[in-house]
Short mmCIF file of C-alpha atoms in Angstrom, two decimals:
data_model
loop_
_atom_site.label_atom_id
_atom_site.label_comp_id
_atom_site.label_asym_id
_atom_site.label_seq_id
_atom_site.Cartn_x
_atom_site.Cartn_y
_atom_site.Cartn_z
CA MET A 20 -5.84 -33.41 21.70
CA GLU A 21 -6.63 -30.08 20.04
CA ASN A 22 -2.99 -29.05 20.10
CA TYR A 23 -1.93 -32.46 18.79
CA LEU A 24 -4.26 -32.21 15.81
CA ALA A 25 -3.21 -28.59 15.19
CA ASN A 26 0.45 -29.63 15.31
CA LEU A 27 -0.20 -32.42 12.80
CA GLY A 28 -2.14 -29.97 10.65
CA VAL A 29 0.78 -27.50 10.63
CA LEU A 30 3.23 -30.19 9.55
CA ILE A 31 0.86 -31.48 6.86
CA CYS A 32 0.46 -27.95 5.48
CA VAL A 33 4.22 -27.30 5.46
CA TYR A 34 5.05 -30.61 3.79
CA SER A 35 2.14 -30.25 1.36
CA ILE A 36 3.68 -26.95 0.20
CA LEU A 37 7.02 -28.71 -0.24
CA ALA A 38 5.44 -31.60 -2.15
CA ILE A 39 3.50 -29.21 -4.41
CA THR A 40 6.63 -27.23 -5.22
CA LEU A 41 8.59 -30.39 -6.03
CA ASN A 42 5.69 -31.75 -8.08
CA PHE A 43 5.74 -28.55 -10.14
CA ILE A 44 9.22 -29.24 -11.46
CA MET A 45 9.11 -33.04 -11.31
CA GLY A 46 5.60 -33.75 -12.49
CA TYR A 47 5.18 -30.96 -15.02
CA ALA A 48 8.73 -30.24 -16.21
CA GLY A 49 10.34 -33.66 -15.73
CA ILE A 50 13.11 -32.25 -13.50
CA PHE A 51 13.99 -34.81 -10.81
CA SER A 52 15.69 -33.04 -7.93
CA LEU A 53 17.22 -34.60 -4.83
CA ALA A 54 17.99 -31.18 -3.33
CA HIS A 55 14.55 -29.92 -2.38
CA ALA A 56 15.38 -30.12 1.32
CA VAL A 57 18.21 -27.65 0.64
CA PHE A 58 15.81 -24.93 -0.53
CA PHE A 59 13.60 -25.79 2.45
CA GLY A 60 16.60 -25.47 4.77
CA VAL A 61 17.90 -22.22 3.27
CA GLY A 62 14.47 -20.67 3.80
CA ALA A 63 14.35 -21.99 7.35
CA TYR A 64 17.81 -20.71 8.27
CA THR A 65 17.19 -17.34 6.61
CA GLY A 66 13.88 -16.89 8.43
CA GLY A 67 15.31 -18.09 11.73
CA PHE A 68 18.40 -15.89 11.48
CA LEU A 69 16.37 -12.78 10.67
CA ALA A 70 13.85 -13.49 13.44
CA LEU A 71 16.63 -13.94 15.99
CA ASN A 72 18.66 -10.89 14.99
CA TYR A 73 16.36 -8.37 13.27
CA SER A 74 12.62 -8.94 12.97
CA SER A 75 10.13 -11.79 13.12
CA SER A 76 7.57 -9.93 11.00
CA ILE A 77 5.99 -12.10 8.33
CA LEU A 78 6.60 -9.24 5.90
CA VAL A 79 10.35 -9.58 6.50
CA ILE A 80 11.15 -13.26 6.94
CA LEU A 81 8.96 -14.78 4.22
CA PRO A 82 10.15 -12.54 1.34
CA ALA A 83 13.77 -12.90 2.50
CA ALA A 84 13.49 -16.69 2.71
CA MET A 85 11.88 -16.88 -0.73
CA ILE A 86 14.50 -14.64 -2.37
CA THR A 87 17.42 -16.51 -0.79
CA SER A 88 16.12 -19.94 -1.81
CA ALA A 89 15.34 -18.76 -5.34
CA ALA A 90 18.82 -17.26 -5.66
CA LEU A 91 20.40 -20.54 -4.56
CA SER A 92 18.31 -22.44 -7.10
CA LEU A 93 19.83 -20.29 -9.86
CA LEU A 94 23.31 -21.41 -8.83
CA LEU A 95 22.14 -24.99 -9.39
CA ALA A 96 19.99 -24.35 -12.45
CA ILE A 97 22.16 -22.17 -14.66
CA PRO A 98 25.06 -24.62 -15.08
CA THR A 99 23.09 -27.88 -14.86
CA LEU A 100 19.69 -27.47 -16.51
CA ARG A 101 21.29 -27.50 -19.94
CA VAL A 102 21.87 -31.19 -19.38
CA ARG A 103 19.13 -33.78 -19.12
CA GLY A 104 17.79 -36.48 -16.83
CA GLU A 105 20.27 -38.28 -14.69
CA TYR A 106 22.91 -35.54 -14.95
CA PHE A 107 20.66 -33.06 -13.14
CA VAL A 108 19.79 -35.71 -10.55
CA ALA A 109 23.50 -36.20 -9.90
CA ALA A 110 24.07 -32.43 -9.67
CA SER A 111 21.18 -31.98 -7.25
CA LEU A 112 22.51 -34.83 -5.11
CA GLY A 113 25.89 -33.09 -5.03
CA LEU A 114 24.22 -29.85 -3.91
CA GLN A 115 22.36 -31.73 -1.19
CA ILE A 116 25.56 -33.23 0.18
CA LEU A 117 27.41 -29.91 -0.05
CA ALA A 118 24.58 -28.03 1.64
CA VAL A 119 24.53 -30.37 4.64
CA THR A 120 28.23 -29.66 5.15
CA LEU A 121 27.68 -25.91 4.89
CA PHE A 122 24.69 -26.04 7.25
CA THR A 123 26.93 -27.82 9.76
CA GLU A 124 30.02 -25.64 9.38
CA TRP A 125 28.56 -22.15 8.73
CA LYS A 126 28.10 -21.60 12.45
CA TRP A 127 27.49 -17.83 12.65
CA PHE A 128 24.50 -18.20 10.31
CA THR A 129 23.15 -21.70 11.02
CA GLY A 130 24.35 -22.29 14.58
CA GLY A 131 26.39 -25.27 13.41
CA ILE A 132 25.45 -28.77 14.53
CA GLY A 133 23.49 -27.30 17.47
CA GLY A 134 21.25 -25.29 15.14
CA LEU A 135 19.29 -22.13 15.87
CA VAL A 136 17.55 -22.15 19.25
CA GLY A 137 14.79 -19.89 20.58
CA ILE A 138 13.58 -18.55 17.25
CA PRO A 139 10.84 -16.00 18.02
CA PRO A 140 7.33 -16.77 16.77
CA ILE A 141 6.26 -15.13 13.55
CA SER A 142 4.41 -11.85 13.95
CA ILE A 143 1.63 -10.45 11.78
CA PHE A 144 1.23 -6.69 12.15
CA GLY A 145 2.71 -6.86 15.64
CA THR A 146 0.74 -9.89 16.83
CA GLU A 147 2.88 -12.94 17.60
CA ILE A 148 1.52 -16.26 16.37
CA PHE A 149 2.63 -19.01 18.75
CA ARG A 150 -0.46 -21.13 19.49
CA PRO A 151 -0.61 -24.30 17.34
CA THR A 152 -4.22 -23.59 16.35
CA SER A 153 -3.36 -20.03 15.26
CA PHE A 154 -0.25 -21.16 13.42
CA PHE A 155 -2.28 -23.86 11.68
CA LEU A 156 -4.47 -21.14 10.18
CA VAL A 157 -1.36 -19.28 8.96
CA THR A 158 0.06 -22.37 7.28
CA LEU A 159 -3.37 -23.21 5.85
CA VAL A 160 -3.48 -19.79 4.19
CA ALA A 161 0.07 -20.30 2.90
CA LEU A 162 -0.97 -23.68 1.48
CA ALA A 163 -4.03 -22.15 -0.19
CA VAL A 164 -1.87 -19.42 -1.77
CA THR A 165 0.59 -22.05 -2.98
CA ILE A 166 -2.19 -24.14 -4.52
CA ALA A 167 -3.60 -21.06 -6.25
CA ILE A 168 -0.21 -19.96 -7.63
CA PHE A 169 0.69 -23.34 -9.07
CA GLY A 170 -2.88 -23.94 -10.25
CA LEU A 171 -2.66 -20.76 -12.34
CA LEU A 172 0.83 -21.60 -13.56
CA VAL A 173 0.04 -25.12 -14.78
CA ARG A 174 -3.02 -23.84 -16.69
CA SER A 175 -1.08 -20.98 -18.32
CA ASN A 176 1.10 -20.99 -21.43
CA PHE A 177 4.05 -21.42 -19.10
CA GLY A 178 2.54 -24.65 -17.76
CA ARG A 179 1.89 -25.93 -21.26
CA SER A 180 5.51 -25.18 -22.13
CA LEU A 181 6.64 -27.17 -19.11
CA ARG A 182 4.60 -30.19 -20.17
CA ALA A 183 5.97 -29.91 -23.69
CA ILE A 184 9.51 -29.92 -22.31
CA ARG A 185 8.70 -32.89 -20.09
CA ASP A 186 7.35 -34.89 -23.03
CA SER A 187 10.16 -33.97 -25.45
CA GLU A 188 12.79 -31.30 -24.94
CA SER A 189 13.94 -31.58 -28.54
CA ALA A 190 10.45 -31.07 -29.92
CA ALA A 191 9.83 -28.13 -27.56
CA ALA A 192 13.08 -26.49 -28.67
CA ALA A 193 12.19 -27.09 -32.31
CA PHE A 194 8.94 -25.18 -31.74
CA GLY A 195 10.91 -22.19 -30.45
CA LYS A 196 10.73 -22.78 -26.68
CA ASN A 197 13.69 -21.49 -24.69
CA VAL A 198 14.09 -24.73 -22.76
CA PRO A 199 16.92 -23.72 -20.35
CA LEU A 200 15.18 -20.44 -19.45
CA ILE A 201 11.79 -22.06 -18.83
CA LYS A 202 13.36 -24.79 -16.67
CA THR A 203 15.41 -22.23 -14.73
CA VAL A 204 12.37 -20.04 -14.00
CA SER A 205 10.30 -23.06 -12.93
CA LEU A 206 13.03 -24.20 -10.53
CA ALA A 207 13.37 -20.69 -9.07
CA ILE A 208 9.60 -20.45 -8.45
CA SER A 209 9.58 -23.89 -6.87
CA ALA A 210 12.57 -23.08 -4.64
CA ALA A 211 11.08 -19.75 -3.55
CA LEU A 212 7.88 -21.35 -2.26
CA ALA A 213 9.91 -24.16 -0.62
CA GLY A 214 11.88 -21.42 1.15
CA MET A 215 8.64 -19.91 2.39
CA ALA A 216 7.69 -23.29 3.86
CA GLY A 217 11.08 -23.41 5.55
CA ALA A 218 10.63 -20.02 7.20
CA LEU A 219 7.22 -21.07 8.55
CA TYR A 220 8.68 -24.35 9.79
CA ALA A 221 11.51 -22.60 11.66
CA SER A 222 9.16 -20.08 13.24
CA TYR A 223 6.73 -22.77 14.36
CA LEU A 224 9.27 -25.11 15.94
CA SER A 225 11.45 -22.24 17.30
CA PHE A 226 14.41 -24.60 16.78
CA ILE A 227 16.05 -25.99 13.67
CA ASN A 228 19.22 -27.91 12.96
CA VAL A 229 20.74 -29.70 10.02
CA GLU A 230 18.92 -32.99 10.68
CA SER A 231 15.69 -31.55 9.25
CA PHE A 232 17.30 -30.74 5.89
CA MET A 233 19.26 -33.85 4.98
CA LEU A 234 18.85 -36.25 2.07
CA ASP A 235 16.20 -38.19 4.00
CA THR A 236 13.94 -35.15 3.86
CA SER A 237 14.43 -34.74 0.11
CA VAL A 238 13.54 -38.41 -0.38
CA LEU A 239 10.50 -38.07 1.90
CA ILE A 240 9.20 -35.11 -0.14
CA MET A 241 9.74 -37.03 -3.37
CA ALA A 242 7.91 -40.03 -1.89
CA MET A 243 4.94 -37.78 -1.06
CA VAL A 244 4.75 -36.68 -4.70
CA ILE A 245 5.09 -40.19 -6.11
CA ILE A 246 2.65 -41.82 -3.69
CA GLY A 247 0.06 -39.06 -4.08
CA GLY A 248 0.31 -38.80 -7.84
CA THR A 249 2.99 -37.14 -9.95
CA GLY A 250 1.73 -34.39 -12.24
CA THR A 251 -1.58 -33.99 -10.39
CA GLN A 252 -2.66 -30.99 -8.33
CA ILE A 253 -4.17 -32.82 -5.38
CA GLY A 254 -1.75 -35.79 -5.35
CA PRO A 255 1.12 -34.14 -3.42
CA ILE A 256 -1.29 -33.12 -0.64
CA VAL A 257 -2.68 -36.65 -0.43
CA GLY A 258 0.87 -38.00 -0.27
CA ALA A 259 1.78 -35.60 2.54
CA VAL A 260 -1.33 -36.52 4.53
CA VAL A 261 -0.67 -40.26 4.13
CA LEU A 262 3.03 -40.18 5.01
CA LEU A 263 2.65 -37.82 7.97
CA SER A 264 -0.48 -39.43 9.42
CA LEU A 265 0.67 -43.03 9.08
CA PRO A 266 3.33 -42.92 11.83
CA SER A 267 0.78 -41.56 14.30
CA ALA A 268 -1.80 -44.16 13.28
CA ILE A 269 0.70 -47.00 13.67
CA SER A 270 1.77 -45.80 17.12
CA TYR A 271 -1.84 -46.23 18.30
CA LEU A 272 -1.80 -49.96 17.46
CA ASN A 273 -1.24 -51.26 20.97
CA PHE A 274 -0.65 -54.86 19.90
CA LEU A 275 2.58 -53.81 18.17
CA PRO A 276 5.77 -53.66 20.30
CA GLN A 277 6.33 -49.94 20.92
CA SER A 278 10.12 -50.37 20.88
CA GLU A 279 9.91 -51.61 17.27
CA ILE A 280 7.49 -48.98 15.95
CA GLY A 281 10.20 -47.23 13.92
CA ALA A 282 11.26 -50.42 12.15
CA ILE A 283 7.64 -51.42 11.53
CA GLN A 284 6.95 -48.03 9.96
CA GLN A 285 9.90 -48.45 7.59
CA ILE A 286 8.67 -51.93 6.59
CA ILE A 287 5.17 -50.60 5.93
CA TYR A 288 6.55 -47.65 3.93
CA GLY A 289 8.70 -49.91 1.79
CA ALA A 290 5.99 -52.51 1.21
CA GLY A 291 3.39 -49.83 0.48
CA MET A 292 5.56 -48.03 -2.08
CA THR A 293 6.48 -51.31 -3.79
CA LEU A 294 2.85 -52.39 -4.09
CA LEU A 295 1.82 -48.93 -5.24
CA MET A 296 4.44 -48.87 -7.99
CA LEU A 297 3.42 -52.36 -9.10
CA PHE A 298 -0.35 -51.88 -9.20
CA ARG A 299 -0.84 -48.10 -9.43
CA PRO A 300 2.30 -46.42 -10.76
CA GLY A 301 0.47 -43.12 -11.29
CA GLY A 302 -0.01 -42.72 -7.53
CA ILE A 303 -3.13 -42.73 -5.35
CA VAL A 304 -4.96 -40.00 -7.30
CA GLY A 305 -3.04 -40.31 -10.55
CA SER A 306 -3.89 -42.41 -13.55
CA GLY A 307 -3.73 -46.15 -13.07
CA GLY A 308 -0.72 -46.61 -15.25
CA LYS A 309 1.77 -44.76 -17.41
#
């Protein structure tokens, strides 16, 4: 039971980091991305590849994963963030589809469809972290650092600039804000921390393949943000807790046919999101309406 709860805690921490990073660009800058799982995956593959071939030190794999994911975000941001709204959504969707193909075909780096197997556990100053309870503490610290970083950013002038851009790009530009640069930097920061979450995820599971980084994952992360509360600091964490705990809670309902649990979960997800959008569009911890 202890390991089960620690395992759930690790996943909640990892997905909370992802939801916070997406909320930073979606909730504060108004950038709707369907490619967040790509930055997550690039970080995971970078961390896994380095751990398998060079070093599993946390001082090696986390910075490398963050830099790689941030660099990829620039390839998306520089040509596309000069356009608005649905055009960026379409571009991010294209990147998501392209990335899945590359993850599948770039076999020497990603292991192809079989993925990377036997990834060594992360090590901190020579001590390997492989127990779920120990790894939970590592991810909890990573989550706390993420919360602190984005908490400082949203309260800074940079955060105020993001909100100004979200409310009106034209007005922000008229007041002298460099809109493309601010949006590009925000996406790079978001992608870097998503890459960190990916490296932790790969180290914890010791196995990754393309199925963890497909469009479904991007949609799941976006659902966590929307359900928890877009543009709030605690909302993404609440969304991650709800969406990751619900499947486990449903599986304990013995009166439900176990063979249909997956379908029942999808029905409950769909009905819950519909009702939430109808009666509380700001999310669980957000404002009641927009």
